[in-house]
């Protein structure tokens, strides 16, 4: 019996080795982000902080400052503002969902580039996929929950 427990201890020690960053031959890491109906494919690499979304600058694509702040949130939490260039393509949904998807993708790509940032981003909730989606419309109702106005006569 003791030899089995010794083997388990050795197994545990092997699993707790350092996590290796997943950088490709071009010096980039990839992350997929999702939010509502939007899907973002994000590549990051070291640079001066330029962010391109579907071939346009982030300030042009996301005109509202709230959405721009949402996209930049992972960098500010990880203290890596203007350290990485971001190139991403995003499809589906509206602007709010797309900004959330880009944020999620940037967070995942950052963790692949610097595995030490995982704990910081995880505590801030950047790595969790926000699974809330629009509720479907039901038969006999105007919307998902809104019913028709009641009239006695």
Short mmCIF file of N, CA and C in Angstrom, two decimals:
data_model
loop_
_atom_site.label_atom_id
_atom_site.label_comp_id
_atom_site.label_asym_id
_atom_site.label_seq_id
_atom_site.Cartn_x
_atom_site.Cartn_y
_atom_site.Cartn_z
N UNK A 1 0.81 -1.21 0.00
CA UNK A 1 0.00 0.00 0.00
C UNK A 1 0.85 1.27 0.00
N UNK A 2 1.94 1.26 0.76
CA UNK A 2 2.73 2.47 0.86
C UNK A 2 3.42 2.83 -0.46
N UNK A 3 3.77 1.81 -1.22
CA UNK A 3 4.41 2.10 -2.50
C UNK A 3 3.45 2.84 -3.44
N UNK A 4 2.14 2.53 -3.33
CA UNK A 4 1.14 3.21 -4.15
C UNK A 4 1.07 4.69 -3.78
N UNK A 5 1.07 4.97 -2.46
CA UNK A 5 1.01 6.37 -2.03
C UNK A 5 2.27 7.11 -2.43
N UNK A 6 3.42 6.43 -2.38
CA UNK A 6 4.66 7.06 -2.81
C UNK A 6 4.61 7.43 -4.28
N UNK A 7 4.02 6.55 -5.08
CA UNK A 7 3.88 6.83 -6.52
C UNK A 7 2.98 8.04 -6.75
N UNK A 8 1.91 8.14 -5.96
CA UNK A 8 1.00 9.28 -6.09
C UNK A 8 1.70 10.58 -5.74
N UNK A 9 2.54 10.56 -4.71
CA UNK A 9 3.27 11.78 -4.34
C UNK A 9 4.20 12.22 -5.46
N UNK A 10 4.88 11.25 -6.06
CA UNK A 10 5.78 11.58 -7.16
C UNK A 10 5.01 12.11 -8.36
N UNK A 11 3.84 11.54 -8.61
CA UNK A 11 3.00 12.01 -9.70
C UNK A 11 2.59 13.45 -9.49
N UNK A 12 2.24 13.78 -8.26
CA UNK A 12 1.80 15.14 -7.94
C UNK A 12 2.93 16.14 -8.16
N UNK A 13 4.14 15.76 -7.81
CA UNK A 13 5.28 16.66 -7.98
C UNK A 13 5.55 16.92 -9.46
N UNK A 14 5.36 15.90 -10.30
CA UNK A 14 5.60 16.08 -11.74
C UNK A 14 4.58 17.03 -12.36
N UNK A 15 3.32 16.98 -11.88
CA UNK A 15 2.27 17.82 -12.45
C UNK A 15 2.46 19.30 -12.12
N UNK A 16 3.12 19.60 -11.01
CA UNK A 16 3.24 20.99 -10.57
C UNK A 16 4.47 21.68 -11.14
N UNK A 17 4.92 21.27 -12.33
CA UNK A 17 6.05 21.92 -12.97
C UNK A 17 5.62 23.25 -13.57
N UNK A 18 6.60 24.03 -13.99
CA UNK A 18 6.32 25.34 -14.55
C UNK A 18 5.49 25.23 -15.83
N UNK A 19 4.60 26.20 -16.03
CA UNK A 19 3.80 26.26 -17.24
C UNK A 19 4.59 27.01 -18.31
N UNK A 20 4.65 26.45 -19.50
CA UNK A 20 5.43 27.04 -20.58
C UNK A 20 4.54 27.95 -21.41
N UNK A 21 5.06 29.12 -21.77
CA UNK A 21 4.28 30.05 -22.60
C UNK A 21 4.17 29.48 -24.01
N UNK A 22 3.04 29.79 -24.67
CA UNK A 22 2.74 29.25 -26.00
C UNK A 22 2.95 30.33 -27.06
N UNK A 23 4.20 30.60 -27.38
CA UNK A 23 4.54 31.63 -28.36
C UNK A 23 4.87 30.94 -29.68
N UNK A 24 4.29 31.44 -30.79
CA UNK A 24 4.55 30.82 -32.09
C UNK A 24 5.84 31.35 -32.71
N UNK A 25 6.13 30.93 -33.93
CA UNK A 25 7.38 31.30 -34.59
C UNK A 25 7.48 32.80 -34.88
N UNK A 26 6.33 33.48 -34.95
CA UNK A 26 6.34 34.93 -35.21
C UNK A 26 6.35 35.75 -33.92
N UNK A 27 6.44 35.10 -32.76
CA UNK A 27 6.48 35.80 -31.48
C UNK A 27 5.12 36.23 -30.99
N UNK A 28 4.06 35.56 -31.45
CA UNK A 28 2.70 35.92 -31.06
C UNK A 28 2.07 34.82 -30.23
N UNK A 29 1.04 35.20 -29.46
CA UNK A 29 0.19 34.20 -28.80
C UNK A 29 -1.24 34.47 -29.22
N UNK A 30 -2.07 33.42 -29.13
CA UNK A 30 -3.44 33.48 -29.62
C UNK A 30 -4.42 33.22 -28.49
N UNK A 31 -5.55 33.92 -28.54
CA UNK A 31 -6.62 33.66 -27.58
C UNK A 31 -7.97 33.87 -28.25
N UNK A 32 -8.91 32.98 -27.93
CA UNK A 32 -10.28 33.11 -28.44
C UNK A 32 -11.15 33.66 -27.33
N UNK A 33 -11.89 34.72 -27.63
CA UNK A 33 -12.80 35.31 -26.65
C UNK A 33 -14.23 35.21 -27.12
N UNK A 34 -15.13 34.98 -26.17
CA UNK A 34 -16.55 34.87 -26.52
C UNK A 34 -17.38 35.67 -25.52
N UNK A 35 -18.46 36.29 -26.04
CA UNK A 35 -19.41 37.02 -25.21
C UNK A 35 -20.71 37.15 -25.99
N UNK A 36 -21.83 36.77 -25.42
CA UNK A 36 -23.12 36.74 -26.09
C UNK A 36 -22.99 35.97 -27.40
N UNK A 37 -23.26 36.59 -28.54
CA UNK A 37 -23.15 35.90 -29.82
C UNK A 37 -21.84 36.22 -30.53
N UNK A 38 -20.94 36.97 -29.88
CA UNK A 38 -19.71 37.42 -30.52
C UNK A 38 -18.56 36.46 -30.25
N UNK A 39 -17.70 36.33 -31.25
CA UNK A 39 -16.49 35.52 -31.13
C UNK A 39 -15.32 36.36 -31.64
N UNK A 40 -14.27 36.47 -30.83
CA UNK A 40 -13.09 37.26 -31.20
C UNK A 40 -11.87 36.35 -31.26
N UNK A 41 -11.11 36.49 -32.35
CA UNK A 41 -9.83 35.80 -32.48
C UNK A 41 -8.75 36.86 -32.27
N UNK A 42 -7.91 36.66 -31.25
CA UNK A 42 -6.97 37.70 -30.82
C UNK A 42 -5.55 37.17 -30.85
N UNK A 43 -4.64 37.94 -31.47
CA UNK A 43 -3.21 37.67 -31.44
C UNK A 43 -2.52 38.84 -30.76
N UNK A 44 -1.61 38.56 -29.82
CA UNK A 44 -0.82 39.63 -29.21
C UNK A 44 0.66 39.32 -29.39
N UNK A 45 1.43 40.40 -29.48
CA UNK A 45 2.89 40.30 -29.56
C UNK A 45 3.48 41.54 -28.93
N UNK A 46 4.72 41.49 -28.47
CA UNK A 46 5.34 42.68 -27.87
C UNK A 46 5.37 43.83 -28.86
N UNK A 47 5.07 45.03 -28.36
CA UNK A 47 5.05 46.20 -29.23
C UNK A 47 4.80 47.47 -28.44
N UNK A 48 4.23 48.46 -29.12
CA UNK A 48 4.05 49.77 -28.50
C UNK A 48 2.61 50.02 -28.05
N UNK A 49 1.73 49.04 -28.14
CA UNK A 49 0.37 49.21 -27.63
C UNK A 49 -0.69 49.51 -28.66
N UNK A 50 -0.42 49.27 -29.94
CA UNK A 50 -1.46 49.52 -30.95
C UNK A 50 -2.43 48.35 -30.98
N UNK A 51 -3.73 48.67 -31.09
CA UNK A 51 -4.77 47.65 -31.12
C UNK A 51 -5.58 47.82 -32.40
N UNK A 52 -5.63 46.76 -33.21
CA UNK A 52 -6.41 46.75 -34.44
C UNK A 52 -7.55 45.75 -34.30
N UNK A 53 -8.77 46.23 -34.55
CA UNK A 53 -9.95 45.37 -34.51
C UNK A 53 -10.54 45.37 -35.91
N UNK A 54 -10.56 44.23 -36.55
CA UNK A 54 -11.04 44.09 -37.93
C UNK A 54 -10.38 45.09 -38.88
N UNK A 55 -9.08 45.30 -38.70
CA UNK A 55 -8.31 46.19 -39.57
C UNK A 55 -8.43 47.66 -39.24
N UNK A 56 -9.18 48.03 -38.20
CA UNK A 56 -9.34 49.44 -37.80
C UNK A 56 -8.83 49.63 -36.39
N UNK A 57 -8.40 50.87 -36.08
CA UNK A 57 -7.94 51.16 -34.73
C UNK A 57 -9.09 50.99 -33.73
N UNK A 58 -8.74 50.69 -32.49
CA UNK A 58 -9.77 50.43 -31.48
C UNK A 58 -10.63 51.66 -31.23
N UNK A 59 -10.06 52.86 -31.34
CA UNK A 59 -10.84 54.08 -31.13
C UNK A 59 -11.83 54.32 -32.26
N UNK A 60 -11.53 53.81 -33.45
CA UNK A 60 -12.45 53.95 -34.58
C UNK A 60 -13.55 52.88 -34.54
N UNK A 61 -13.16 51.65 -34.17
CA UNK A 61 -14.13 50.56 -34.18
C UNK A 61 -15.11 50.67 -33.01
N UNK A 62 -14.58 50.87 -31.80
CA UNK A 62 -15.42 51.06 -30.61
C UNK A 62 -15.42 52.55 -30.28
N UNK A 63 -16.43 53.27 -30.77
CA UNK A 63 -16.45 54.72 -30.65
C UNK A 63 -16.69 55.17 -29.20
N UNK A 64 -17.49 54.40 -28.44
CA UNK A 64 -17.80 54.80 -27.07
C UNK A 64 -16.60 54.56 -26.15
N UNK A 65 -16.26 55.52 -25.31
CA UNK A 65 -15.12 55.37 -24.40
C UNK A 65 -15.28 54.20 -23.42
N UNK A 66 -16.52 53.88 -23.07
CA UNK A 66 -16.77 52.76 -22.15
C UNK A 66 -16.29 51.45 -22.78
N UNK A 67 -16.58 51.26 -24.06
CA UNK A 67 -16.16 50.04 -24.74
C UNK A 67 -14.64 49.99 -24.93
N UNK A 68 -14.03 51.14 -25.18
CA UNK A 68 -12.57 51.19 -25.29
C UNK A 68 -11.92 50.83 -23.97
N UNK A 69 -12.47 51.33 -22.87
CA UNK A 69 -11.94 51.00 -21.54
C UNK A 69 -12.11 49.52 -21.24
N UNK A 70 -13.22 48.93 -21.70
CA UNK A 70 -13.47 47.51 -21.49
C UNK A 70 -12.42 46.66 -22.21
N UNK A 71 -12.06 47.06 -23.42
CA UNK A 71 -11.07 46.32 -24.19
C UNK A 71 -9.68 46.43 -23.54
N UNK A 72 -9.35 47.59 -22.99
CA UNK A 72 -8.03 47.81 -22.40
C UNK A 72 -7.91 47.31 -20.96
N UNK A 73 -8.99 46.86 -20.37
CA UNK A 73 -9.01 46.45 -18.97
C UNK A 73 -7.98 45.38 -18.60
N UNK A 74 -7.81 44.30 -19.39
CA UNK A 74 -6.81 43.29 -19.01
C UNK A 74 -5.40 43.84 -18.89
N UNK A 75 -5.04 44.78 -19.77
CA UNK A 75 -3.70 45.36 -19.72
C UNK A 75 -3.51 46.21 -18.46
N UNK A 76 -4.52 46.98 -18.08
CA UNK A 76 -4.39 47.82 -16.89
C UNK A 76 -4.35 46.98 -15.63
N UNK A 77 -5.09 45.89 -15.58
CA UNK A 77 -5.06 45.02 -14.40
C UNK A 77 -3.71 44.33 -14.27
N UNK A 78 -3.12 43.93 -15.40
CA UNK A 78 -1.84 43.23 -15.38
C UNK A 78 -0.64 44.18 -15.40
N UNK A 79 -0.88 45.49 -15.37
CA UNK A 79 0.18 46.50 -15.45
C UNK A 79 1.04 46.31 -16.70
N UNK A 80 0.40 46.10 -17.83
CA UNK A 80 1.10 45.92 -19.11
C UNK A 80 0.56 46.88 -20.17
N UNK A 81 0.22 48.10 -19.78
CA UNK A 81 -0.33 49.08 -20.72
C UNK A 81 0.78 49.48 -21.69
N UNK A 82 0.46 49.49 -22.98
CA UNK A 82 1.37 49.86 -24.07
C UNK A 82 2.59 48.95 -24.14
N UNK A 83 2.44 47.68 -23.78
CA UNK A 83 3.53 46.71 -23.90
C UNK A 83 3.31 45.73 -25.04
N UNK A 84 2.07 45.58 -25.48
CA UNK A 84 1.74 44.58 -26.49
C UNK A 84 0.93 45.20 -27.61
N UNK A 85 1.17 44.71 -28.83
CA UNK A 85 0.33 45.03 -29.98
C UNK A 85 -0.73 43.95 -30.10
N UNK A 86 -1.96 44.36 -30.42
CA UNK A 86 -3.08 43.43 -30.52
C UNK A 86 -3.66 43.51 -31.92
N UNK A 87 -3.86 42.36 -32.54
CA UNK A 87 -4.56 42.26 -33.81
C UNK A 87 -5.69 41.27 -33.59
N UNK A 88 -6.92 41.69 -33.85
CA UNK A 88 -8.03 40.76 -33.63
C UNK A 88 -9.10 40.92 -34.70
N UNK A 89 -9.80 39.82 -34.93
CA UNK A 89 -10.97 39.83 -35.78
C UNK A 89 -12.13 39.37 -34.93
N UNK A 90 -13.25 40.08 -35.05
CA UNK A 90 -14.41 39.76 -34.23
C UNK A 90 -15.64 39.70 -35.12
N UNK A 91 -16.51 38.71 -34.85
CA UNK A 91 -17.72 38.51 -35.65
C UNK A 91 -18.90 38.31 -34.72
N UNK A 92 -20.08 38.67 -35.21
CA UNK A 92 -21.32 38.35 -34.52
C UNK A 92 -21.68 39.33 -33.42
N UNK A 93 -22.98 39.40 -33.12
CA UNK A 93 -23.45 40.22 -32.01
C UNK A 93 -23.35 41.70 -32.26
N UNK A 94 -23.50 42.48 -31.19
CA UNK A 94 -23.41 43.92 -31.26
C UNK A 94 -22.08 44.41 -30.72
N UNK A 95 -21.92 45.71 -30.63
CA UNK A 95 -20.66 46.28 -30.20
C UNK A 95 -20.31 45.92 -28.75
N UNK A 96 -21.31 45.90 -27.88
CA UNK A 96 -21.06 45.57 -26.47
C UNK A 96 -20.55 44.14 -26.33
N UNK A 97 -21.20 43.21 -27.00
CA UNK A 97 -20.75 41.82 -26.95
C UNK A 97 -19.39 41.64 -27.60
N UNK A 98 -19.13 42.38 -28.67
CA UNK A 98 -17.83 42.28 -29.33
C UNK A 98 -16.72 42.80 -28.45
N UNK A 99 -16.97 43.90 -27.73
CA UNK A 99 -15.95 44.43 -26.82
C UNK A 99 -15.66 43.43 -25.71
N UNK A 100 -16.69 42.79 -25.19
CA UNK A 100 -16.49 41.77 -24.16
C UNK A 100 -15.72 40.57 -24.69
N UNK A 101 -15.98 40.19 -25.93
CA UNK A 101 -15.27 39.07 -26.54
C UNK A 101 -13.80 39.40 -26.76
N UNK A 102 -13.51 40.63 -27.19
CA UNK A 102 -12.12 41.04 -27.39
C UNK A 102 -11.39 41.06 -26.05
N UNK A 103 -12.05 41.54 -25.00
CA UNK A 103 -11.45 41.57 -23.66
C UNK A 103 -11.11 40.15 -23.20
N UNK A 104 -12.03 39.22 -23.40
CA UNK A 104 -11.81 37.83 -23.00
C UNK A 104 -10.66 37.22 -23.80
N UNK A 105 -10.61 37.50 -25.10
CA UNK A 105 -9.53 36.98 -25.93
C UNK A 105 -8.17 37.55 -25.56
N UNK A 106 -8.11 38.83 -25.26
CA UNK A 106 -6.85 39.46 -24.85
C UNK A 106 -6.37 38.83 -23.54
N UNK A 107 -7.28 38.59 -22.62
CA UNK A 107 -6.90 37.99 -21.34
C UNK A 107 -6.32 36.60 -21.54
N UNK A 108 -6.95 35.81 -22.38
CA UNK A 108 -6.46 34.45 -22.61
C UNK A 108 -5.11 34.46 -23.33
N UNK A 109 -4.94 35.37 -24.27
CA UNK A 109 -3.66 35.46 -24.97
C UNK A 109 -2.55 35.94 -24.04
N UNK A 110 -2.88 36.86 -23.14
CA UNK A 110 -1.89 37.34 -22.16
C UNK A 110 -1.42 36.21 -21.26
N UNK A 111 -2.35 35.36 -20.84
CA UNK A 111 -1.98 34.23 -19.98
C UNK A 111 -1.09 33.24 -20.73
N UNK A 112 -1.35 33.06 -22.03
CA UNK A 112 -0.48 32.19 -22.82
C UNK A 112 0.91 32.79 -22.98
N UNK A 113 1.00 34.11 -23.07
CA UNK A 113 2.31 34.76 -23.22
C UNK A 113 3.06 34.80 -21.90
N UNK A 114 2.37 35.21 -20.84
CA UNK A 114 2.97 35.29 -19.51
C UNK A 114 2.12 34.48 -18.53
N UNK A 115 2.43 33.21 -18.30
CA UNK A 115 1.61 32.36 -17.42
C UNK A 115 1.52 32.88 -15.98
N UNK A 116 2.47 33.71 -15.56
CA UNK A 116 2.43 34.25 -14.20
C UNK A 116 1.26 35.20 -13.98
N UNK A 117 0.70 35.75 -15.05
CA UNK A 117 -0.41 36.69 -14.93
C UNK A 117 -1.75 36.00 -14.70
N UNK A 118 -1.78 34.68 -14.77
CA UNK A 118 -3.04 33.95 -14.66
C UNK A 118 -3.76 34.24 -13.35
N UNK A 119 -3.05 34.24 -12.25
CA UNK A 119 -3.70 34.45 -10.94
C UNK A 119 -4.30 35.85 -10.84
N UNK A 120 -3.59 36.85 -11.35
CA UNK A 120 -4.08 38.23 -11.29
C UNK A 120 -5.34 38.40 -12.14
N UNK A 121 -5.30 37.87 -13.36
CA UNK A 121 -6.45 38.01 -14.25
C UNK A 121 -7.62 37.14 -13.81
N UNK A 122 -7.33 35.99 -13.20
CA UNK A 122 -8.39 35.09 -12.75
C UNK A 122 -9.17 35.73 -11.60
N UNK A 123 -8.47 36.35 -10.67
CA UNK A 123 -9.13 37.01 -9.53
C UNK A 123 -10.00 38.16 -10.02
N UNK A 124 -9.55 38.87 -11.05
CA UNK A 124 -10.32 40.00 -11.59
C UNK A 124 -11.49 39.55 -12.46
N UNK A 125 -11.59 38.25 -12.76
CA UNK A 125 -12.70 37.73 -13.56
C UNK A 125 -12.53 37.90 -15.05
N UNK A 126 -11.31 38.12 -15.51
CA UNK A 126 -11.07 38.33 -16.94
C UNK A 126 -11.05 37.03 -17.73
N UNK A 127 -10.76 35.91 -17.08
CA UNK A 127 -10.64 34.63 -17.79
C UNK A 127 -11.94 33.86 -17.82
N UNK A 128 -12.93 34.31 -17.06
CA UNK A 128 -14.21 33.62 -17.01
C UNK A 128 -15.07 34.07 -18.19
N UNK A 129 -15.60 33.11 -18.91
CA UNK A 129 -16.47 33.42 -20.04
C UNK A 129 -17.84 33.80 -19.50
N UNK A 130 -18.30 35.00 -19.82
CA UNK A 130 -19.61 35.47 -19.37
C UNK A 130 -20.68 34.76 -20.19
N UNK A 131 -21.38 33.81 -19.58
CA UNK A 131 -22.27 32.92 -20.33
C UNK A 131 -23.68 33.47 -20.49
N UNK A 132 -23.92 34.70 -20.04
CA UNK A 132 -25.28 35.24 -20.17
C UNK A 132 -25.60 35.55 -21.63
N UNK A 133 -26.72 35.03 -22.08
CA UNK A 133 -27.19 35.28 -23.44
C UNK A 133 -28.65 35.71 -23.37
N UNK A 134 -29.16 36.22 -24.48
CA UNK A 134 -30.54 36.70 -24.53
C UNK A 134 -31.49 35.51 -24.42
N UNK A 135 -32.49 35.67 -23.57
CA UNK A 135 -33.48 34.61 -23.40
C UNK A 135 -34.38 34.55 -24.62
N UNK A 136 -34.79 33.32 -24.99
CA UNK A 136 -35.57 33.17 -26.20
C UNK A 136 -37.02 33.61 -25.99
N UNK A 137 -37.69 33.99 -27.08
CA UNK A 137 -39.09 34.38 -27.03
C UNK A 137 -39.95 33.13 -26.88
N UNK A 138 -40.98 33.23 -26.03
CA UNK A 138 -41.88 32.09 -25.82
C UNK A 138 -43.18 32.27 -26.58
N UNK A 139 -43.78 31.14 -26.93
CA UNK A 139 -45.05 31.12 -27.64
C UNK A 139 -46.14 31.72 -26.74
N UNK A 140 -46.98 32.59 -27.31
CA UNK A 140 -48.07 33.19 -26.55
C UNK A 140 -47.67 34.43 -25.77
N UNK A 141 -46.41 34.85 -25.88
CA UNK A 141 -45.95 36.06 -25.20
C UNK A 141 -45.39 37.03 -26.24
N UNK A 142 -45.34 38.31 -25.84
CA UNK A 142 -44.80 39.32 -26.75
C UNK A 142 -43.28 39.19 -26.88
N UNK A 143 -42.63 39.00 -25.74
CA UNK A 143 -41.17 38.84 -25.71
C UNK A 143 -40.88 37.60 -24.88
N UNK A 144 -39.72 37.53 -24.27
CA UNK A 144 -39.36 36.35 -23.50
C UNK A 144 -40.28 36.18 -22.29
N UNK A 145 -40.59 37.29 -21.62
CA UNK A 145 -41.45 37.22 -20.44
C UNK A 145 -42.63 38.16 -20.48
N UNK A 146 -42.60 39.16 -21.36
CA UNK A 146 -43.65 40.16 -21.44
C UNK A 146 -44.89 39.57 -22.10
N UNK A 147 -46.01 39.67 -21.39
CA UNK A 147 -47.25 39.15 -21.95
C UNK A 147 -48.06 40.29 -22.56
N UNK A 148 -49.11 39.93 -23.28
CA UNK A 148 -49.99 40.92 -23.88
C UNK A 148 -50.79 41.62 -22.79
N UNK A 149 -51.23 42.86 -23.06
CA UNK A 149 -51.98 43.61 -22.08
C UNK A 149 -53.35 42.95 -21.84
N UNK A 150 -53.70 42.81 -20.56
CA UNK A 150 -54.95 42.17 -20.20
C UNK A 150 -56.11 43.17 -20.32
N UNK A 151 -57.22 42.72 -20.89
CA UNK A 151 -58.42 43.55 -20.98
C UNK A 151 -59.60 42.70 -20.59
N UNK A 152 -60.39 43.21 -19.65
CA UNK A 152 -61.52 42.43 -19.15
C UNK A 152 -62.61 42.32 -20.20
N UNK A 153 -62.81 43.38 -21.01
CA UNK A 153 -63.85 43.35 -22.05
C UNK A 153 -63.26 43.50 -23.42
#
